[in-house]
Amino acid sequence: MTDFSSRHAREQLDHEMIMIEVNLDDCSSEVLGFTMDQLLSAGANDVYYTSIYMKKNRPAYKLSVLTTPLRQPELEEIIFKETTSFGLRFFPVSCHRLGREFYIAKTAWGEVSVKIGIYQGKKIKFSPEFEDCRALAERHNLPLQTIYDEAKNMAISHYK
Amino acid sequence: MTDFSSRHAREQLDHEMIMIEVNLDDCSSEVLGFTMDQLLSAGANDVYYTSIYMKKNRPAYKLSVLTTPLRQPELEEIIFKETTSFGLRFFPVSCHRLGREFYIAKTAWGEVSVKIGIYQGKKIKFSPEFEDCRALAERHNLPLQTIYDEAKNMAISHYK
Amino acid sequence: MTDFSSRHAREQLDHEMIMIEVNLDDCSSEVLGFTMDQLLSAGANDVYYTSIYMKKNRPAYKLSVLTTPLRQPELEEIIFKETTSFGLRFFPVSCHRLGREFYIAKTAWGEVSVKIGIYQGKKIKFSPEFEDCRALAERHNLPLQTIYDEAKNMAISHYK
Amino acid sequence: MTDFSSRHAREQLDHEMIMIEVNLDDCSSEVLGFTMDQLLSAGANDVYYTSIYMKKNRPAYKLSVLTTPLRQPELEEIIFKETTSFGLRFFPVSCHRLGREFYIAKTAWGEVSVKIGIYQGKKIKFSPEFEDCRALAERHNLPLQTIYDEAKNMAISHYK
Amino acid sequence: MTDFSSRHAREQLDHEMIMIEVNLDDCSSEVLGFTMDQLLSAGANDVYYTSIYMKKNRPAYKLSVLTTPLRQPELEEIIFKETTSFGLRFFPVSCHRLGREFYIAKTAWGEVSVKIGIYQGKKIKFSPEFEDCRALAERHNLPLQTIYDEAKNMAISHYK
Amino acid sequence: MTDFSSRHAREQLDHEMIMIEVNLDDCSSEVLGFTMDQLLSAGANDVYYTSIYMKKNRPAYKLSVLTTPLRQPELEEIIFKETTSFGLRFFPVSCHRLGREFYIAKTAWGEVSVKIGIYQGKKIKFSPEFEDCRALAERHNLPLQTIYDEAKNMAISHYK
């Protein structure tokens, strides 16, 4: 089951985040996937790709990396070493994060950790951890959605 | 016909706008469409989705919402309540908007309001209102493009 | 101006076309653009890319090539030689093409060829040739849309 | 509430369907949206757009329309009249559809019709009707997801 | 290192393949990723997603699964159980696959298997195995591209 | 061969760049391609399109233009004149660019300029110029990848 110690967190507003962006037009898909893994391992807060259209009939990808200023240099080094990029750009962003708590749903198939989102003191969101659901789905040979629905429903009922 | 009272507006530069962005990876398409409607009803200046690629083979969507600082809290509340998001980000943007006027094209099938874009005092853009064209196309069982072309051409001729 | 000799054509239904598709996951964007050019030069009827999502976090591209059976072998050879693909797939498609005629719009800035689409004997579509409009826009330093609108309107008026 | 009379249906395999496809590279987004509405009103089984990349740096759209052979001529006429297309292509497809039944979930906020999917005699899928959920969400000023989860859970519990 | 026993294969044309397609509009990204894994484990030849635009402002995904007729029933069952789909479609496709051989590049950092593509008897393509490159890149803390380029170059030189 | 005089440049950080963005929902693909050409000719540092989803079932495009503040007014004028946009937005970005040098690879088929990326004094990236490779590929009727691999390998070997 997902470890959730010390994962209780208050709602917060963080004005000191950085979004790095790079356009990649001669980098293979295999390298794109590997680079995402490297960036996440090195502590990036979020990493995603967007399909874009560049000059000369070139479909390409934009890499976006959300990070703290502290980790920015290390993540830029990974981008420059792994991809074909000769330049990147970045700009400051503010992040608004919900408060978070966890509830353990004891389903008939095993325990599932459910992440709860707290907005201005109210529990408004119940999100079963995907990896817990996946593990139980594979062990019991059940559709993932079945586990997910049951865990979510138990959490909602608990706090109703 | 589209109401256009008080829609004459001067060219302007607004440095106080906000762009909110959220990555959504466990939200169904039905909810995405509903959330867009809710945000527009609540006064968002613009709302759009971009398809993105997240970790663990997850195709997902980025929601972008352009707003004034005044409406930002209400729009954030809609995002947190309707979607599966546990966090969002935002950054300041400047907007440059053309001056706007309207011309009423009296076509053979009925009236169509044409929005005119004014750049540094010159009328450079003539854009028939889609909903007017749609209504006439449906009433007269004509291709929408036929109505659109006629209205645009009447506006261009009028100011030539 | 666009050469349009022998470009008058009747509406037709062709049941013998082939659509080739290839998923490309380790091919740079530069090579994708070059391959499109090579395929069009070699007589492909249409070529386009679609952004897709493959396993292992790999954003990739699907190449689609519409062709007659006669040209299929030559186009497959280009695909195998230029791209990283180890396999491709294809299936038969039927094509329904409108009848086509051309009208020469003598605008104030020069001549523009307008392609006319004919559906069951009726002229339903008027499409100014892009390259003609581009040439005049560049020569007279005008927005392309201005030339395009004028040429389209002259063709519509001519046949009204 | 959604009308569901005569919507009980058996699982079936239909080998006589047609998929129409058209690449659109000079058609505005407004017209794309309008054409989708027209095609659905005229009885298309499904309509969707895919973003594609064509020659000369042109991002464009592929329109896909799933239909019975009976409705194919009428849908082709709409495509030719409303869009800028001078040609379309189509190919035969087989469709495998689950059996369908409906359950009425009597939630605290009102009734929601839940569509049930039946695969080889087993109820495997429970899908609350979106429009029912939307109507209740708007009437009671609740997140749509709250209504959806409750209706789905009632249906799952009913058949457990 | 990648196992490549019995991976020598002749160039072939296979006219008996099936492409399954499903439009998914109320399925979360987590479930999309999980379903891809399940389909590949069950023997699908290829699986990919394409971002599409459906009615009612709903961005959605098309799932495409390439398979032999033999495995089609098992893969359809996974699709119906894991996703929200109430129906799928499929059509026959032909596949043209290059002949394949493998070369072991003994780089300074370790061995890398290089897949060679053979078209009409000629070796035209040299593709280092990604997982081999990844393993060496991680062990020696080098950019993946460095390993990849060296292995590819050794294979090209060997057959020159 | 590509001219590379005065193209040696030091690694640099530039905090004064501007990213302009515009959502375009009634602009044809032909005009999108033409506008990209106009913006690049007028000195934009980078131009790309992203496919987005707007209200009312409208697939649309976001145009992104990276520029210095100096060129911003001229580029805005092109956007307003060529596209259907009535407004655009922009925000400041910082750019981090690698140092650059060029190496001339004297391949068996002719010379290819290879761009070298320098990160903190180390040569980490070797990128053959696409147009040089394309010219040789066309002159010698060879796959572009063959030229590219050879030029890259010569540059890597030279500096090893």
Short mmCIF file of C-alpha atoms in Angstrom, two decimals, chain F:
data_model
loop_
_atom_site.label_atom_id
_atom_site.label_comp_id
_atom_site.label_asym_id
_atom_site.label_seq_id
_atom_site.Cartn_x
_atom_site.Cartn_y
_atom_site.Cartn_z
CA MET F 1 26.72 24.80 -47.42
CA THR F 2 25.29 26.75 -44.55
CA ASP F 3 27.03 30.03 -43.86
CA PHE F 4 28.29 30.05 -40.30
CA SER F 5 30.45 33.15 -40.15
CA SER F 6 30.10 34.98 -36.86
CA ARG F 7 27.99 32.17 -35.46
CA HIS F 8 30.35 31.39 -32.59
CA ALA F 9 28.44 32.51 -29.49
CA ARG F 10 28.90 32.25 -25.74
CA GLU F 11 26.46 30.56 -23.35
CA GLN F 12 24.04 33.24 -22.16
CA LEU F 13 21.02 34.06 -20.02
CA ASP F 14 18.58 36.64 -21.43
CA HIS F 15 15.83 37.86 -19.08
CA GLU F 16 14.23 40.29 -21.51
CA MET F 17 12.35 38.09 -23.98
CA ILE F 18 8.59 38.22 -24.73
CA MET F 19 6.20 35.37 -25.55
CA ILE F 20 3.14 36.47 -27.54
CA GLU F 21 0.16 34.10 -27.65
CA VAL F 22 -3.07 34.26 -29.70
CA ASN F 23 -6.01 31.83 -29.90
CA LEU F 24 -7.26 31.52 -33.48
CA ASP F 25 -10.64 29.96 -34.09
CA ASP F 26 -11.73 31.18 -37.50
CA CYS F 27 -8.55 31.24 -39.50
CA SER F 28 -7.85 28.70 -42.27
CA SER F 29 -4.77 26.46 -42.21
CA GLU F 30 -3.42 28.12 -45.32
CA VAL F 31 -3.41 31.46 -43.54
CA LEU F 32 -1.80 29.88 -40.47
CA GLY F 33 1.11 28.61 -42.58
CA PHE F 34 1.52 31.95 -44.37
CA THR F 35 1.47 33.89 -41.08
CA MET F 36 4.24 31.69 -39.66
CA ASP F 37 6.39 32.50 -42.70
CA GLN F 38 5.71 36.24 -42.34
CA LEU F 39 6.59 36.24 -38.63
CA LEU F 40 9.85 34.35 -39.18
CA SER F 41 10.83 36.67 -42.05
CA ALA F 42 10.18 39.68 -39.79
CA GLY F 43 12.65 38.38 -37.20
CA ALA F 44 10.65 36.34 -34.68
CA ASN F 45 13.01 34.13 -32.64
CA ASP F 46 10.59 31.22 -32.73
CA VAL F 47 7.04 30.57 -33.96
CA TYR F 48 4.88 27.52 -33.34
CA TYR F 49 1.25 26.38 -33.25
CA THR F 50 -0.52 24.26 -30.64
CA SER F 51 -3.85 22.56 -31.23
CA ILE F 52 -6.41 23.63 -28.61
CA TYR F 53 -10.11 23.02 -27.84
CA MET F 54 -12.37 26.04 -27.47
CA LYS F 55 -16.07 26.45 -26.60
CA LYS F 56 -18.90 25.39 -28.94
CA ASN F 57 -17.13 22.26 -30.27
CA ARG F 58 -14.44 24.35 -31.91
CA PRO F 59 -11.02 22.84 -32.41
CA ALA F 60 -8.66 25.79 -32.82
CA TYR F 61 -4.98 26.82 -32.73
CA LYS F 62 -2.81 28.80 -30.36
CA LEU F 63 -0.07 30.78 -32.08
CA SER F 64 3.07 31.34 -29.96
CA VAL F 65 5.74 33.85 -30.98
CA LEU F 66 9.01 34.32 -29.09
CA THR F 67 10.54 37.75 -29.64
CA THR F 68 12.71 40.54 -28.27
CA PRO F 69 10.80 43.59 -26.97
CA LEU F 70 12.26 45.55 -29.89
CA ARG F 71 10.49 43.50 -32.54
CA GLN F 72 7.25 43.01 -30.59
CA PRO F 73 5.29 45.90 -32.24
CA GLU F 74 6.09 44.77 -35.79
CA LEU F 75 5.16 41.15 -35.04
CA GLU F 76 1.89 42.20 -33.38
CA GLU F 77 1.02 44.18 -36.50
CA ILE F 78 1.56 41.09 -38.69
CA ILE F 79 -0.63 39.01 -36.37
CA PHE F 80 -3.45 41.57 -36.42
CA LYS F 81 -3.30 42.05 -40.18
CA GLU F 82 -2.95 38.45 -41.34
CA THR F 83 -5.05 36.50 -38.83
CA THR F 84 -8.63 36.78 -37.61
CA SER F 85 -7.52 37.75 -34.10
CA PHE F 86 -9.18 40.66 -32.22
CA GLY F 87 -6.77 40.39 -29.28
CA LEU F 88 -3.49 38.84 -28.20
CA ARG F 89 -1.68 38.32 -24.91
CA PHE F 90 2.01 38.35 -23.96
CA PHE F 91 4.24 37.72 -20.97
CA PRO F 92 7.95 38.07 -20.20
CA VAL F 93 10.24 35.00 -20.37
CA SER F 94 13.90 34.35 -19.67
CA CYS F 95 16.01 32.37 -22.17
CA HIS F 96 19.05 30.23 -21.38
CA ARG F 97 21.09 29.50 -24.54
CA LEU F 98 24.05 27.15 -24.87
CA GLY F 99 27.33 28.40 -26.27
CA ARG F 100 27.66 27.50 -29.96
CA GLU F 101 30.50 26.58 -32.28
CA PHE F 102 30.58 24.99 -35.72
CA TYR F 103 32.65 22.11 -37.11
CA ILE F 104 32.86 21.29 -40.83
CA ALA F 105 32.48 17.56 -41.38
CA LYS F 106 34.10 16.63 -44.72
CA THR F 107 32.04 13.55 -45.57
CA ALA F 108 32.52 11.37 -48.65
CA TRP F 109 29.51 13.16 -50.22
CA GLY F 110 30.44 16.75 -49.39
CA GLU F 111 30.77 19.16 -46.46
CA VAL F 112 28.24 19.36 -43.63
CA SER F 113 28.27 22.05 -40.96
CA VAL F 114 27.78 20.57 -37.47
CA LYS F 115 26.49 22.86 -34.71
CA ILE F 116 28.16 22.17 -31.35
CA GLY F 117 26.43 22.99 -28.06
CA ILE F 118 28.64 24.13 -25.17
CA TYR F 119 27.35 23.86 -21.59
CA GLN F 120 29.60 25.31 -18.87
CA GLY F 121 32.59 25.04 -21.15
CA LYS F 122 32.01 21.44 -22.23
CA LYS F 123 31.02 20.35 -25.75
CA ILE F 124 27.93 18.24 -25.10
CA LYS F 125 25.88 18.34 -28.27
CA PHE F 126 26.62 17.75 -31.97
CA SER F 127 23.88 18.64 -34.42
CA PRO F 128 24.46 18.43 -38.21
CA GLU F 129 22.73 21.25 -40.10
CA PHE F 130 19.57 19.89 -41.66
CA GLU F 131 19.76 21.93 -44.87
CA ASP F 132 23.31 20.73 -45.59
CA CYS F 133 22.22 17.10 -45.10
CA ARG F 134 19.13 17.61 -47.24
CA ALA F 135 21.15 19.10 -50.11
CA LEU F 136 23.64 16.19 -50.12
CA ALA F 137 20.87 13.59 -49.75
CA GLU F 138 19.09 14.99 -52.78
CA ARG F 139 22.27 15.38 -54.87
CA HIS F 140 23.49 11.82 -54.15
CA ASN F 141 20.03 10.23 -53.89
CA LEU F 142 20.75 8.85 -50.42
CA PRO F 143 18.58 8.64 -47.29
CA LEU F 144 18.98 11.85 -45.30
CA GLN F 145 19.70 9.81 -42.16
CA THR F 146 22.83 8.31 -43.76
CA ILE F 147 24.39 11.74 -44.30
CA TYR F 148 23.28 12.95 -40.89
CA ASP F 149 24.77 9.95 -39.03
CA GLU F 150 28.10 10.23 -40.84
CA ALA F 151 28.48 13.97 -40.18
CA LYS F 152 27.54 13.61 -36.53
CA ASN F 153 29.95 10.74 -36.06
CA MET F 154 32.84 12.68 -37.65
CA ALA F 155 32.23 15.60 -35.30
CA ILE F 156 32.04 13.36 -32.21
CA SER F 157 35.24 11.54 -33.24
CA HIS F 158 37.07 14.83 -33.86
CA TYR F 159 36.52 16.08 -30.32
CA LYS F 160 36.84 12.76 -28.48
#
